[in-house]
Structure formats: C-alpha cells, structure tokens
Coordinates of C-alpha atoms in Angstrom, one line a residue:
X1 CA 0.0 0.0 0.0
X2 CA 3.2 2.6 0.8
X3 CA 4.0 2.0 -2.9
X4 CA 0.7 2.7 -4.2
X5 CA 0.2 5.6 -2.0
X6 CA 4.0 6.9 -3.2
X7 CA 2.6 6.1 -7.0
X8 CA -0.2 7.9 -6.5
X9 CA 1.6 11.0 -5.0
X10 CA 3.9 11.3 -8.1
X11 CA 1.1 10.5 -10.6
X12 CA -1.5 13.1 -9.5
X13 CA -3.5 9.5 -9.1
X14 CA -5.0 8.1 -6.4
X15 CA -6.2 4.5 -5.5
X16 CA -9.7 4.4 -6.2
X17 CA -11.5 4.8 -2.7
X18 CA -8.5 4.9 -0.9
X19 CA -9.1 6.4 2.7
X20 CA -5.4 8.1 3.8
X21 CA -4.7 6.0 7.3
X22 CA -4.5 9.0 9.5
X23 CA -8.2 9.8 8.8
X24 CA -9.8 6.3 9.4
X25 CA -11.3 7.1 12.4
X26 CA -12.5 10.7 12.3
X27 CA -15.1 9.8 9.1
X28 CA -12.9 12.0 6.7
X29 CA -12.1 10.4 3.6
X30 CA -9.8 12.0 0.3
X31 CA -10.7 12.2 -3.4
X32 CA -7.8 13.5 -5.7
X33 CA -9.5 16.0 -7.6
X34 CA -7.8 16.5 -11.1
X35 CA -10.3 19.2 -12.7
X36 CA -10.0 22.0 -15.5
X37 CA -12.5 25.0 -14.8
X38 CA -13.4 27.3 -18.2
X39 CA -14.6 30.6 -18.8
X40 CA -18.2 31.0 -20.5
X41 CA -18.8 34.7 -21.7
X42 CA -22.7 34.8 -22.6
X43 CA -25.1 31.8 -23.9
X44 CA -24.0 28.3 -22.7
X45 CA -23.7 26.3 -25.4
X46 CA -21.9 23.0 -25.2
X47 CA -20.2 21.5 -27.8
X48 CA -20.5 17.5 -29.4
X49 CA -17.8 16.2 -26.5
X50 CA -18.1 13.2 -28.3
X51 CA -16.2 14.0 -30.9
X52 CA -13.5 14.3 -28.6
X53 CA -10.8 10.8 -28.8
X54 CA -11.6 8.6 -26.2
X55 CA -15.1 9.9 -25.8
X56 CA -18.0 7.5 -27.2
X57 CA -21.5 8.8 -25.3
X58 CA -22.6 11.5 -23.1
X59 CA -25.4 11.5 -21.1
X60 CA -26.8 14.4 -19.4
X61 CA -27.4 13.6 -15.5
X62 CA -29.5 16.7 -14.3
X63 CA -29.5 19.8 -12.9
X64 CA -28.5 19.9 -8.7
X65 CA -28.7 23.0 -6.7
X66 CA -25.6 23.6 -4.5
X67 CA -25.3 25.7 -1.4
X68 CA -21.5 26.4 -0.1
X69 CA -20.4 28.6 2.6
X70 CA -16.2 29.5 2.3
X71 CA -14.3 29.6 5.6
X72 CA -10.9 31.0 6.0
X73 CA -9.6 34.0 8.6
X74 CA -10.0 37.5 8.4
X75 CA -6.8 37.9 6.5
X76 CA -8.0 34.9 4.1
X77 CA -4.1 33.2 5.0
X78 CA -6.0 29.9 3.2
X79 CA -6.2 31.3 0.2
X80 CA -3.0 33.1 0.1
X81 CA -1.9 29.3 0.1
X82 CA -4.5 28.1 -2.3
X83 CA -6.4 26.3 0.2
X84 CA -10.3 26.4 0.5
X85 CA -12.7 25.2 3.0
X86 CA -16.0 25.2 2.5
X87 CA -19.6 23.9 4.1
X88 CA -21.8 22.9 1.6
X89 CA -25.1 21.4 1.0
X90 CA -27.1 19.7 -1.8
X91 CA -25.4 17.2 -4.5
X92 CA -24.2 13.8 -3.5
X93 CA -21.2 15.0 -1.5
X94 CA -22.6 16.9 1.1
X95 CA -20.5 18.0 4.0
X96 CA -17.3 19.5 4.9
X97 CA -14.6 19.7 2.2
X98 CA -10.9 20.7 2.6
X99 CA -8.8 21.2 -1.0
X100 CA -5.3 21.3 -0.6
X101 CA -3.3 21.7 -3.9
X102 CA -0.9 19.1 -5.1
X103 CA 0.2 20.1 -8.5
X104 CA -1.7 22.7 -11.3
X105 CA -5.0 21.3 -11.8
X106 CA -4.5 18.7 -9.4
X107 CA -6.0 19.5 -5.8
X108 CA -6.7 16.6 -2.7
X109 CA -10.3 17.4 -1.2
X110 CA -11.0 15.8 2.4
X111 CA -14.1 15.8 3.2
X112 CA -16.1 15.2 6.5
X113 CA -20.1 14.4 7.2
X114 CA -21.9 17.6 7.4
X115 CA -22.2 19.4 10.9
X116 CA -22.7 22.8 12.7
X117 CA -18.4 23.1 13.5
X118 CA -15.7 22.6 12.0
X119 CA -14.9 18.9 12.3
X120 CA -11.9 18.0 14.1
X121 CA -10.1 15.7 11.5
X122 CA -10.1 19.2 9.5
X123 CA -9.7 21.7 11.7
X124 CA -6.0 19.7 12.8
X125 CA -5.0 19.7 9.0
X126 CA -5.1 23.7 8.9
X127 CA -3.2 24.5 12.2
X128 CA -0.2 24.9 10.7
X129 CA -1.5 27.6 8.9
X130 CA -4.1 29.5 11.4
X131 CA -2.7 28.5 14.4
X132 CA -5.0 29.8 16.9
X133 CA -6.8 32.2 14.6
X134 CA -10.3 31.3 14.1
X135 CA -12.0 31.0 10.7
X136 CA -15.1 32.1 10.1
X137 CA -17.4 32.6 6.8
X138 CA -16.0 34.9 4.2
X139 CA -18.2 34.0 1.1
X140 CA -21.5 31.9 0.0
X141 CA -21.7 30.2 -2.9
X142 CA -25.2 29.4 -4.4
X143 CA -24.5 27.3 -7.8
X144 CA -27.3 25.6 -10.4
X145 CA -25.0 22.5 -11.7
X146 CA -26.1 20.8 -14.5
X147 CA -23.9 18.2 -15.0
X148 CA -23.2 15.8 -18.0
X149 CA -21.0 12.1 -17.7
X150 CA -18.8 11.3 -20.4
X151 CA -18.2 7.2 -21.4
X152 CA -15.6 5.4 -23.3
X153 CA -17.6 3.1 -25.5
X154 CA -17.1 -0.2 -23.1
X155 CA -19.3 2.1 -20.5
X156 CA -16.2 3.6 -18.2
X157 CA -17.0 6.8 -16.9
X158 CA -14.1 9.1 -18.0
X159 CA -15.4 12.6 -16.8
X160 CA -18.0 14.9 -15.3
X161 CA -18.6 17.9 -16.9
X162 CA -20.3 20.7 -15.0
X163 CA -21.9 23.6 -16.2
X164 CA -21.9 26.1 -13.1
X165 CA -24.3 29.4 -12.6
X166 CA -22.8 31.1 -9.7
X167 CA -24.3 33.4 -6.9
X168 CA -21.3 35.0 -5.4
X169 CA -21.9 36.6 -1.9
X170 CA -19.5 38.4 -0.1
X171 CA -20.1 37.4 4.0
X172 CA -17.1 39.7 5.5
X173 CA -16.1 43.2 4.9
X174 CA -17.2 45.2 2.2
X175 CA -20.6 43.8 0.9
X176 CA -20.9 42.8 -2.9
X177 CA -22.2 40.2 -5.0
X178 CA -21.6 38.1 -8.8
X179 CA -22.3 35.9 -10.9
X180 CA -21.0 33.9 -13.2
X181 CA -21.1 31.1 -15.7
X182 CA -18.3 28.2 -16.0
X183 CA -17.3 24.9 -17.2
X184 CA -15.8 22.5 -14.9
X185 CA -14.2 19.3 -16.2
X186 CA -13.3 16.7 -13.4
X187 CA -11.5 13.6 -13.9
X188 CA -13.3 10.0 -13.0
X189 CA -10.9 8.0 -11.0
X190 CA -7.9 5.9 -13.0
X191 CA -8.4 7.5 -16.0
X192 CA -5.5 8.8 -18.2
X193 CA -5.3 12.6 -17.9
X194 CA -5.2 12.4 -21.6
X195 CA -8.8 12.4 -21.6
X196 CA -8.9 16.3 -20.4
X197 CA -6.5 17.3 -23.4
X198 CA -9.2 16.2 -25.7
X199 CA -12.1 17.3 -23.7
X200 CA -10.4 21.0 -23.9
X201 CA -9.2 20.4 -27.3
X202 CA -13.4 20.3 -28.0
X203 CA -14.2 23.2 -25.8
X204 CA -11.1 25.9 -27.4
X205 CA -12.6 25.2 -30.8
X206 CA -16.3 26.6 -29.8
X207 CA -14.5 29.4 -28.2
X208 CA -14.7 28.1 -24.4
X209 CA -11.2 29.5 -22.7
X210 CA -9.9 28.1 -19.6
X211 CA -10.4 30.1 -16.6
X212 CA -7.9 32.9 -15.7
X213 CA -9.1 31.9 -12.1
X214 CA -8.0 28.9 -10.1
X215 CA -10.7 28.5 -8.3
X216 CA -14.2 29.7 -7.2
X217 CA -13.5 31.0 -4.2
X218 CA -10.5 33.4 -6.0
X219 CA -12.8 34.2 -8.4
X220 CA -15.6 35.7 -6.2
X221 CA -12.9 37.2 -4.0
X222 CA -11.8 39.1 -6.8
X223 CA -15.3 39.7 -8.2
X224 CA -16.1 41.0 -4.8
X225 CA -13.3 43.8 -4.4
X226 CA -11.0 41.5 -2.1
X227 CA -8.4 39.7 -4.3
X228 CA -6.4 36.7 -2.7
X229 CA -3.7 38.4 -0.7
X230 CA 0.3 37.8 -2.2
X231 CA 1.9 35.2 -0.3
X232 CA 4.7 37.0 1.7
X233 CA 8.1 37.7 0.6
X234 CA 11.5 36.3 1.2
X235 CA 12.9 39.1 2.7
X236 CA 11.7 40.1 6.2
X237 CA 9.4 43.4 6.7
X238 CA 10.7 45.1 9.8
X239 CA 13.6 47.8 9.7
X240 CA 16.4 45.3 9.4
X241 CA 15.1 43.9 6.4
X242 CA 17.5 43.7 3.6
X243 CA 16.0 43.8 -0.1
X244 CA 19.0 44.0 -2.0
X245 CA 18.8 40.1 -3.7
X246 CA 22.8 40.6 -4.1
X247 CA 23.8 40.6 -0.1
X248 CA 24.0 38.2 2.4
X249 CA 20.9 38.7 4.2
X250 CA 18.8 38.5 1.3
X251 CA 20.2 35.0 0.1
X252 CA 20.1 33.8 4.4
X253 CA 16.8 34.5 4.7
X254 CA 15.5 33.2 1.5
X255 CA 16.7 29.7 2.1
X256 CA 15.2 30.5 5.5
X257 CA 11.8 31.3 4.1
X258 CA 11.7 28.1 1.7
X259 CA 12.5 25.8 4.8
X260 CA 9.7 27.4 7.2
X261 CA 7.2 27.2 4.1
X262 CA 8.0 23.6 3.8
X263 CA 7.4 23.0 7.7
X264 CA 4.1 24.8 6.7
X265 CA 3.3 22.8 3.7
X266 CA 4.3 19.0 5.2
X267 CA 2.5 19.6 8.6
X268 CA -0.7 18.4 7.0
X269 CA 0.6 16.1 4.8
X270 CA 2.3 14.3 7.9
X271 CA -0.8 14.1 9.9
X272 CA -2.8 12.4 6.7
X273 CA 0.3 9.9 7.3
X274 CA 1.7 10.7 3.1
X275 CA 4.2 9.2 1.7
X276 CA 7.5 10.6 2.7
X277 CA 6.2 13.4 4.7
X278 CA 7.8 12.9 8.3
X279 CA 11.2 12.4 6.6
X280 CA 10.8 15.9 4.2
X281 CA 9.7 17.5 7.2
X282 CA 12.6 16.0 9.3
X283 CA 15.0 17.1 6.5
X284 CA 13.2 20.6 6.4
X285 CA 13.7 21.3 10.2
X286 CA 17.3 20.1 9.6
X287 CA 18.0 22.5 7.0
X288 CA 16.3 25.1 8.7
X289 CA 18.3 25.0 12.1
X290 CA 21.5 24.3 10.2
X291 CA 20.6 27.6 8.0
X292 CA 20.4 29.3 11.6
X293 CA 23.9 27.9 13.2
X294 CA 26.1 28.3 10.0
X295 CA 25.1 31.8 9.2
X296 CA 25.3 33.2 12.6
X297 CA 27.7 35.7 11.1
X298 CA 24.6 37.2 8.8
X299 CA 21.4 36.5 12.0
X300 CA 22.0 37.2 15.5
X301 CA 21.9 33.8 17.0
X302 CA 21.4 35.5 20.6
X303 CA 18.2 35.3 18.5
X304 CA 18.7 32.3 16.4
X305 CA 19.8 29.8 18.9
X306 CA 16.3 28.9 20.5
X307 CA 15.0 28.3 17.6
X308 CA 17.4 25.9 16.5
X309 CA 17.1 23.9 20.0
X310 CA 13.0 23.9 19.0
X311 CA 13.9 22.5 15.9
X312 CA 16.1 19.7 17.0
X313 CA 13.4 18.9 19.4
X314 CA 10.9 18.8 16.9
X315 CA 13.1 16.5 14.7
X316 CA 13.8 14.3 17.1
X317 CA 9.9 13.7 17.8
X318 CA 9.6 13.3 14.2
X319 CA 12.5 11.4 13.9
X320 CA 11.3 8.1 15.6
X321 CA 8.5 7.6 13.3
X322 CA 10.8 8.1 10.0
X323 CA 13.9 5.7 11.5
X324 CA 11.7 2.9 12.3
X325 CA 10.0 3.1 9.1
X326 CA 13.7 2.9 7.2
X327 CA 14.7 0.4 9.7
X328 CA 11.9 -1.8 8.8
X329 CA 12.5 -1.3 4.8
X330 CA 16.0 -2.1 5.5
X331 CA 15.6 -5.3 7.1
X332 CA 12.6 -6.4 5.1
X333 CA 14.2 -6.3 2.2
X334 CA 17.8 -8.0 3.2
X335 CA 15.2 -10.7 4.1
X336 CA 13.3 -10.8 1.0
X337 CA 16.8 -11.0 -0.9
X338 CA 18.4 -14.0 1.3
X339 CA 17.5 -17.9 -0.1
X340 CA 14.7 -19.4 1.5
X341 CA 16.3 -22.4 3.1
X342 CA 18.4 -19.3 5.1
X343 CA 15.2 -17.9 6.4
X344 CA 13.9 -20.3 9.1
X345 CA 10.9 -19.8 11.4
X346 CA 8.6 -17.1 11.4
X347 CA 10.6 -14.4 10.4
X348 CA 8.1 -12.5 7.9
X349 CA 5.6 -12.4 10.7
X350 CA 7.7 -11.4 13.7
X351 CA 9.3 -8.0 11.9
X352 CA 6.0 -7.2 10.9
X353 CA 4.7 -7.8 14.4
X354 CA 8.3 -5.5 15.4
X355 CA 7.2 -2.9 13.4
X356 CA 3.7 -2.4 13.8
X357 CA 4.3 -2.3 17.4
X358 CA 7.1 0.0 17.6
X359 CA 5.1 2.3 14.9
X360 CA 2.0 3.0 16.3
X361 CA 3.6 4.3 19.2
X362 CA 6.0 6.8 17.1
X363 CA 3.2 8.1 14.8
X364 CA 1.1 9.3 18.0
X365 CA 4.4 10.5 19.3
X366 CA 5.3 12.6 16.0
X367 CA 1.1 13.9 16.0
X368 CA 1.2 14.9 19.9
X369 CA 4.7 17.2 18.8
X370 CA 2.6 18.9 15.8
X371 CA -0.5 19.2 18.4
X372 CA 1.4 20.5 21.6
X373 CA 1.1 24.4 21.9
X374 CA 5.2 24.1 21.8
X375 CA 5.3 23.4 18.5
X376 CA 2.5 26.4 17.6
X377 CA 4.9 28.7 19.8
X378 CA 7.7 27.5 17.5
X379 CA 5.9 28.7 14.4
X380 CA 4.4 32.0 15.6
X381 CA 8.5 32.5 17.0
X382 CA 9.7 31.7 13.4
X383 CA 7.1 34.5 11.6
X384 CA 8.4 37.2 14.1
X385 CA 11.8 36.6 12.6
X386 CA 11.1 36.6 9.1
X387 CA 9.0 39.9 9.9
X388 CA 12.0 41.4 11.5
X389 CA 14.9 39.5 11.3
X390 CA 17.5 40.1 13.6
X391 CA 20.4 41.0 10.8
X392 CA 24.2 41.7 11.7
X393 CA 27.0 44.1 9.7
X394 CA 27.9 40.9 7.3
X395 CA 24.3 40.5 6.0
X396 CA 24.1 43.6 4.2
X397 CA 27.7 42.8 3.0
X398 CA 27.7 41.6 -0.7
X399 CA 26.8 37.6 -0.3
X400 CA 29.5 35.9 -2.0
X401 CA 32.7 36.5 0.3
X402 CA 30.3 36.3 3.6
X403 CA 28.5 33.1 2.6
X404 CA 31.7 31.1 1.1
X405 CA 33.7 31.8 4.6
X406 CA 30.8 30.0 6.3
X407 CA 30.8 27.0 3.9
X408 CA 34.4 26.7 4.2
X409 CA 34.2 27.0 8.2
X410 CA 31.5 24.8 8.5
X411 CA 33.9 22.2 5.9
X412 CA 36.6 22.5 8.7
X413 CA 34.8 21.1 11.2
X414 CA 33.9 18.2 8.8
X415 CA 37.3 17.4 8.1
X416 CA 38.2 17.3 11.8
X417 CA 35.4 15.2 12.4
X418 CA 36.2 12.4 9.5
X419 CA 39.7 12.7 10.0
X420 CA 39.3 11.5 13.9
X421 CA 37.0 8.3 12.9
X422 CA 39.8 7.4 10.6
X423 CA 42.5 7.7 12.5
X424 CA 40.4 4.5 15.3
X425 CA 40.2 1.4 15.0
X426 CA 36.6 -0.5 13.8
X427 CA 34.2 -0.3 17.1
X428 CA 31.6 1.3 19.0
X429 CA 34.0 4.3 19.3
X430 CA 34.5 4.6 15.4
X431 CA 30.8 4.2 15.0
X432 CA 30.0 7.4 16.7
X433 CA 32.7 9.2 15.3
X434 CA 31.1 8.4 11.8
X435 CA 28.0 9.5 13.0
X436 CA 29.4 12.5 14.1
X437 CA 30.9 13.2 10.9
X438 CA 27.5 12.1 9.0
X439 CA 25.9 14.9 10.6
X440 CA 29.0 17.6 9.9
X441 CA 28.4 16.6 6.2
X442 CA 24.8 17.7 6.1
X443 CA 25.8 21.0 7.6
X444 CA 28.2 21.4 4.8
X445 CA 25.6 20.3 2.2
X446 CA 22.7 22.3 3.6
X447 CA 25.1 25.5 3.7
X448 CA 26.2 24.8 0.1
X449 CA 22.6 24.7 -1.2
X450 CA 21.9 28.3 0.9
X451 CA 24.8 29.6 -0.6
X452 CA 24.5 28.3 -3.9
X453 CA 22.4 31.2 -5.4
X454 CA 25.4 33.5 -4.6
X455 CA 28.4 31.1 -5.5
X456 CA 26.7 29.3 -8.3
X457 CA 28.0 26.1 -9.7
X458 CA 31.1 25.4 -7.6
X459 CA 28.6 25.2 -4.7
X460 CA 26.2 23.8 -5.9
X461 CA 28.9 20.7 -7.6
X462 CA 30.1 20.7 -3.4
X463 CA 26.2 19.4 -2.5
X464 CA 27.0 16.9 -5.3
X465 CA 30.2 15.8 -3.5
X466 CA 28.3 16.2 0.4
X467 CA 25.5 13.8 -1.0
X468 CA 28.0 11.5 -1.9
X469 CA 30.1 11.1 1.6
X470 CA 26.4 11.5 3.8
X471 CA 25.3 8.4 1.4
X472 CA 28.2 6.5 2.4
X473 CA 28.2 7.5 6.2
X474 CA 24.4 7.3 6.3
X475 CA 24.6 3.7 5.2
X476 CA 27.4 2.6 7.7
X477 CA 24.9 4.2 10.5
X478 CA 22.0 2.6 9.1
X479 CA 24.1 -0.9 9.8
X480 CA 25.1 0.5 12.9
X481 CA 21.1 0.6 14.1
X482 CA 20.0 -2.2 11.6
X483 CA 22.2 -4.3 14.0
X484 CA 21.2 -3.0 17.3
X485 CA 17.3 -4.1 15.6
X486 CA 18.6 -7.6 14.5
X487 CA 19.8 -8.1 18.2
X488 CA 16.9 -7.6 19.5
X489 CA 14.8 -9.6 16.9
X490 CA 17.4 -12.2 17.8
X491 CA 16.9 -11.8 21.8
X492 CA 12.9 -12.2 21.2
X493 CA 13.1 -14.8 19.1
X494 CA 15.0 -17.2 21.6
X495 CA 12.5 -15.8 23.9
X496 CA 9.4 -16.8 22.1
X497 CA 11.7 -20.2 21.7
X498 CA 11.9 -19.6 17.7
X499 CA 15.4 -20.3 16.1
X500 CA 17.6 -17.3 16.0
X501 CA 19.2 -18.6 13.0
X502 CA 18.2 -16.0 10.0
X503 CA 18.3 -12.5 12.8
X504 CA 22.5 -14.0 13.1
X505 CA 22.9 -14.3 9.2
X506 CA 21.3 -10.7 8.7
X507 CA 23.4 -9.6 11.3
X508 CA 26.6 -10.8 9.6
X509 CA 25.9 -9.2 6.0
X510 CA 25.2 -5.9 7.9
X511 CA 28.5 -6.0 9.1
X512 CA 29.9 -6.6 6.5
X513 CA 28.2 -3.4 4.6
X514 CA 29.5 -1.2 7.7
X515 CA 33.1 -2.8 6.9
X516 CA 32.7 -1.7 3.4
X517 CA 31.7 1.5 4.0
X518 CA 35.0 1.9 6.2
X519 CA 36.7 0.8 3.2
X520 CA 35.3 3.1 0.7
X521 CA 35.5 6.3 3.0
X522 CA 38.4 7.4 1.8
X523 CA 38.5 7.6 -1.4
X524 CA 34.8 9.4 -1.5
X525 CA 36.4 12.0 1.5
X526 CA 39.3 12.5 -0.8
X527 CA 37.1 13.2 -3.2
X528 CA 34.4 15.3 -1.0
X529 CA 35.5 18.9 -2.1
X530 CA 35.3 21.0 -5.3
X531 CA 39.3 22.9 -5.4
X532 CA 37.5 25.8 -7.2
X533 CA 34.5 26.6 -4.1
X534 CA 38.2 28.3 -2.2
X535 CA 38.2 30.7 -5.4
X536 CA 34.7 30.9 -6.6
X537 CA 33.6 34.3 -7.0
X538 CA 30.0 35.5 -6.2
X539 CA 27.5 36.4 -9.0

C-alpha cells in the first residue's frame, strides 16, 4: 500500500476509494480531484464532447442546486496558500470539504459528514496555517450545476462535466455580489489525464477558454473587491530587512523562508500519514536550524539559537516515526533478498509484528509534537523573525565573500570530524565518530545549497560531492542501528523459543556493509570537495 500511495503522490493518481490512514477514524475520507475549470462569456452552449478521442457517449445527469459557505480567517491566510474550505449542501457530497493543492490542476479534497463546526479531523489539518486564529465565513456560494457524464464506448466513466451558474456573496467586509457562468471538467478515478487534453481540445474550438481563475473561491474574491492576498516575501518586513537580492541577508533568509514554508506545507501532509512526509519535514527542520547555526555571522543567533534547539526537538519527535520506518524497509528487504532455506521460522511475521508495534507508538508521538502548543509557539517565534529579522554588519555585506567563509568553516569542522573516525580502530568508538561526521556533512551540504544562489555552480557541484560522503556515512549508521534491531529480533526470538538462525545471518551481512563503507570512506572523502568553491567568485 506505501507504494501505491507513493505512485499515486507522483502520478496526480489516487487509489480508487482509498481512505489516507490518518483519517480512518475521524469519518474524513480523500478524493484527488484532477479538474480544468473554463470561462463561459454569454449563452451556454456546449459543444458534441463526443467527438472528442476517447469519448463514445454523453449522457446528461440533471440539474442539482448547491449551497457552499467558504471559511478562511480574516486575512484569508487559506487562500493566500490556495487552500479552501467550505460547508456545503445539496449534490451527492454533502458535508465539509478541505482542497489542498498538489500540483496545477490537481488538488486533494477531504471531506467530512456535514455538521454545525468545523470537524476536528479538519480543523487539525489547517493549524499549521491559522494556528490559533479562528476562521469564520467569508463568502456563499449558491450554484445551479447541470452536469453531464462522459463514457468510453465499453461504458467507463471518464469525466463529469459541469456547467456552473454562480451566486457569489461576499459574508465579511465590504458587501458585494456576482455571478457567473463556468465549465468545470473533473476527472473520473484511473483515468488517463489524456482524456482532459481532448475534452479542452473540444471546448477551445467553440470558443470556451480556460479560466484565468484557479478556483471559485478566488474568483468571487476578486469579483467582490477583495483579491487573494500575495503570499509574503523572502525578505523580512521590519527595519532590518534587507531587499538587496545581491547581499548576504537577502540570500540567508530566502533559504530560511523556503525551509519554514516547507514545515508549513508537510504539517498536513504528515498528519494524513503521506508518503515521505515525516522524513521531508525532518530534512526541512534540519535544514532550517542548520541555516540558523552556519550563518550566525549574517542572523543574530542570541536570536537564532532557541530556535534551532525547538527544531532539533521537533526532529527528534519526528524522527522516531521516520527511522523505524527505514529500519523496517532495511531489514525487510535484506530478508526478502536471502535464499529461503536461510530464512527459518517465522521471520516474515515477527518483523511485521516489530514494526507495527514500535510504529503505532512513534506516529502518535510525532502527531502529539505537531498538536502541543510548543510546536504552535515555535511557528508563531519563526514569523516574528522573518517579519524582522535580527540581521548583523555581514548581511548587508555583498553575499559571496560572507557566505563562502561559512561553507568553508563549517567544511573545517567536517574534516576534523572524519579525519578522527579514521584515525580509530573499527568499534563502538568509530561508529560514533562516523555518526558525528555524518551529521557535519549535512551542515556542509545544507550551507552549500543556501549559498548556492550567490556562488553558483562550484557550490552547488560541493552538495553533489556532500551527497556523496552522507550516502556513504548514512549507510554505515543505518548498519550500525540495523544491527542494534537484528539483536533484539534475535533476543525475542529465543525468547518466544523460535530459532535465531536467519536474525545471526542478517546480522553478519550488515557488518559486512558497515566494513565496506569503512573501506570506501576514503576515497569518497578524498574526493568530498570541489578545489574551485576556495576561489569561486560570487554572482
């Protein structure tokens, strides 16, 4: 199911009734909604959609009278991220609805049965965004839908096409009203998106043009007098703020910006339990706090430093989840990959018994972190900084000299670090000095990427060259914990009075990955950094 759920992610595709685990049991389920909305200046006149390839019938399916009240807070935050929320009655889908965009065009609704409050299961999905900010009605929507199926010729529904009459009706603020006609065309689930091109292929030649708005929320915003606010900028708004794009500051806190956006963005996706999530979020709080300790020369970290020590708490909380779940891919598949007569007893059923019960535990641990009012505190802490961050001389200096003397510091302490695992012998002790220099190599790498807009490619060929050493450190620590696991697989094994046979021969090929790792280090540190970052000159 994690593949088809990671399929489906990159696809725009979902499993067809697929409830997202987090949700099971507060009644919310997810539809991915791939639709293309069009403009319709005066009479409505559809054209012969079956002429369009794929398309063999269409069969009208009536007219249904929708009622839906938009919710977001008084400074519409939702849709200055292109989310809506909305209450709505009439049609077949009744309820509470949440659209959170994936790609262009592509958007997942969550919905939840209809009630007088916000349900729960949604309410947690937006915190990230309002925090403690109520929302409250901005705009109804009254809409006549007449609706029309289209059918391959073997019966298959392949889309609904809608034909919308809007009553726009502006609930906050200045009063106004519109109206409007336009064309929605959604796509049925597991159909090829191809189907759409030919649909609007149909509509361009009777003169139907796809909508300038991406929704209909933006569009009676708009209509109304209140566009969708701009998302805020990179640089900071307080009188610090630097917004000269060519200085140190400016190039600090836009890395800074795309990492807090990202904590933003993923703290839904985590809680609906997607794909990746808890690992991009990890990486995301990494990068963040790193941003924070290596250019301390450019932010104060007086300011900085709590802040970073909330991160590495929140990563740590998230982190449990995301290790088990590579510890269990790791061992499952060395186990899938060994010959059968090698794999005696119950194996299969005692990791997935391991892992189920070690998991539930670390996905209520990582939910309670993005719940606790600590972790809202973190985020309100983080938008006082961007709005005035706390910016030294060096940030205003121009970025290339400031930034490349942190890269090149923060490499210094890498090649301490490596250097003193080397120089010990295989053990516990050189185990945590590779860890230690694991870590120092993401600092370098995440500093390279920050910087990389100022230094261009000789940074951005040192992240190369950082990816390379953290891949062969980060496997040596994965055989490091995948052992500690395979011990106590072992122990519970003999416990349960199951042979301990296969947990000893995964045990052994683990070390001998770890002793090939030691092998290989040197040649990829040799070969860890670019001789043209000392010299590289800023854009």
């Amino acid at each position: 199911m994690a593949q088809k759920r990671a399929a489906a992610e990159r696809t725009g595709k979902q499993p067809k009734g697929e409830r997202r685990p987090g949700e099971r049991n507060s009644g919310a389920t997810t539809h991915r909604e791939i639709e293309r909305k069009y403009e319709v200046m005066g009479e409505v006149r559809l054209p012969d959609l079956t002429r369009a390839h794929g398309v063999a019938t269409a069969h009208a399916r009536g007219v249904t009278e929708l009622d839906a009240v938009y919710y977001d807070t008084a400074d519409l935050r939702l849709a200055a991220d292109s989310l809506t929320l909305r209450r709505r009655t009439g049609g077949g889908d009744a309820g509470w609805h949440l659209k959170i965009p994936v790609a262009p065009g592509v958007r997942d609704e969550i919905r939840a049965p209809l009630s007088d409050t916000l349900p729960r299961s949604l309410a947690g999905l937006l915190r990230s965004r309002v925090r403690t900010t109520p929302v409250q009605p901005v705009v109804r929507l009254r809409s006549r839908r007449d609706v029309t199926h289209l059918h391959a010729a073997d019966g298959t529904l392949l889309a609904e096409v809608s034909v919308d009459t809007v009553h726009a009706e502006r609930l906050t603020g200045c009063p106004g009203s519109a109206d409007w006609t336009e064309i929605e065309v959604e796509l049925a689930d597991d159909v090829d998106p191809e189907i759409l091109e030919a649909v609007e292929k149909r509509l361009v030649k009777a003169g139907i043009q796809p909508s300038a708005a991406p929704s209909k929320l933006a569009r009676a915003l708009a209509a109304t007098g209140t566009p969708v606010p701009e998302r805020p900028t990179t640089e900071g708004t307080g009188p610090d703020a630097d917004t000269d794009t060519g200085t140190a500051g400016s190039v600090v806190l836009a890395y800074v910006r795309e990492q807090v956006d990202a904590l933003i963005r993923l703290d839904p996706a985590v809680r609906r339990d997607q794909p990746d999530a808890i690992h991009r979020m990890r990486v995301a709080c990494r990068r963040l706090r790193s941003a924070l300790r290596t250019y301390g020369n450019v932010l104060d970290r007086e300011v900085t430093d709590p802040l970073a020590a909330e991160l590495r708490r929140l990563a740590g909380e998230l982190g449990a989840a995301r290790d088990l779940e590579v510890l269990d891919d790791r061992i499952g598949t060395a186990l899938a990959a060994i010959p059968r007569e090698l794999a005696a007893g119950p194996v299969h059923r005692r990791l997935k018994s391991w892992a189920k019960s070690g998991g539930a535990g670390t996905r209520r641990r990582a939910q309670a972190a993005l719940d606790s009012p600590r972790h809202l505190a973190l985020l309100t802490r983080i938008d006082a900084l961007l709005a005035d961050p706390p910016l030294l001389p060096a940030a205003h200096r121009a970025a290339g000299p400031v930034l490349r003397k942190a890269v090149l510091r923060d490499h210094r302490r890498l090649a301490r670090r490596v250097e003193r695992a080397l120089a010990l012998d295989p053990g516990t002790e050189r185990d945590h000095a590779l860890h230690d220099a694991r870590k120092a190599a993401k600092r370098v790498r995440y500093a390279a990427e920050a910087a990389a807009p100022a230094l261009g490619k000789p940074a951005r060929r040192l992240v190369t060259r950082m990816k390379r050493l953290q891949d062969c450190l980060g496997d040596h620590q994965d055989s490091v914990v995948a052992r500690a696991a395979l011990r106590e697989l072992a122990d519970a094994a003999h416990t349960a009075g199951e042979t301990a046979f296969t947990w000893g021969v995964l045990y052994g090929r683990e070390e001998a990955v770890a002793a090939d790792r030691e092998r290989e280090l040197p040649r990829v540190w040799a070969r860890s950094f670019a001789p043209r970052f000392r010299a590289a000159r800023s854009r």
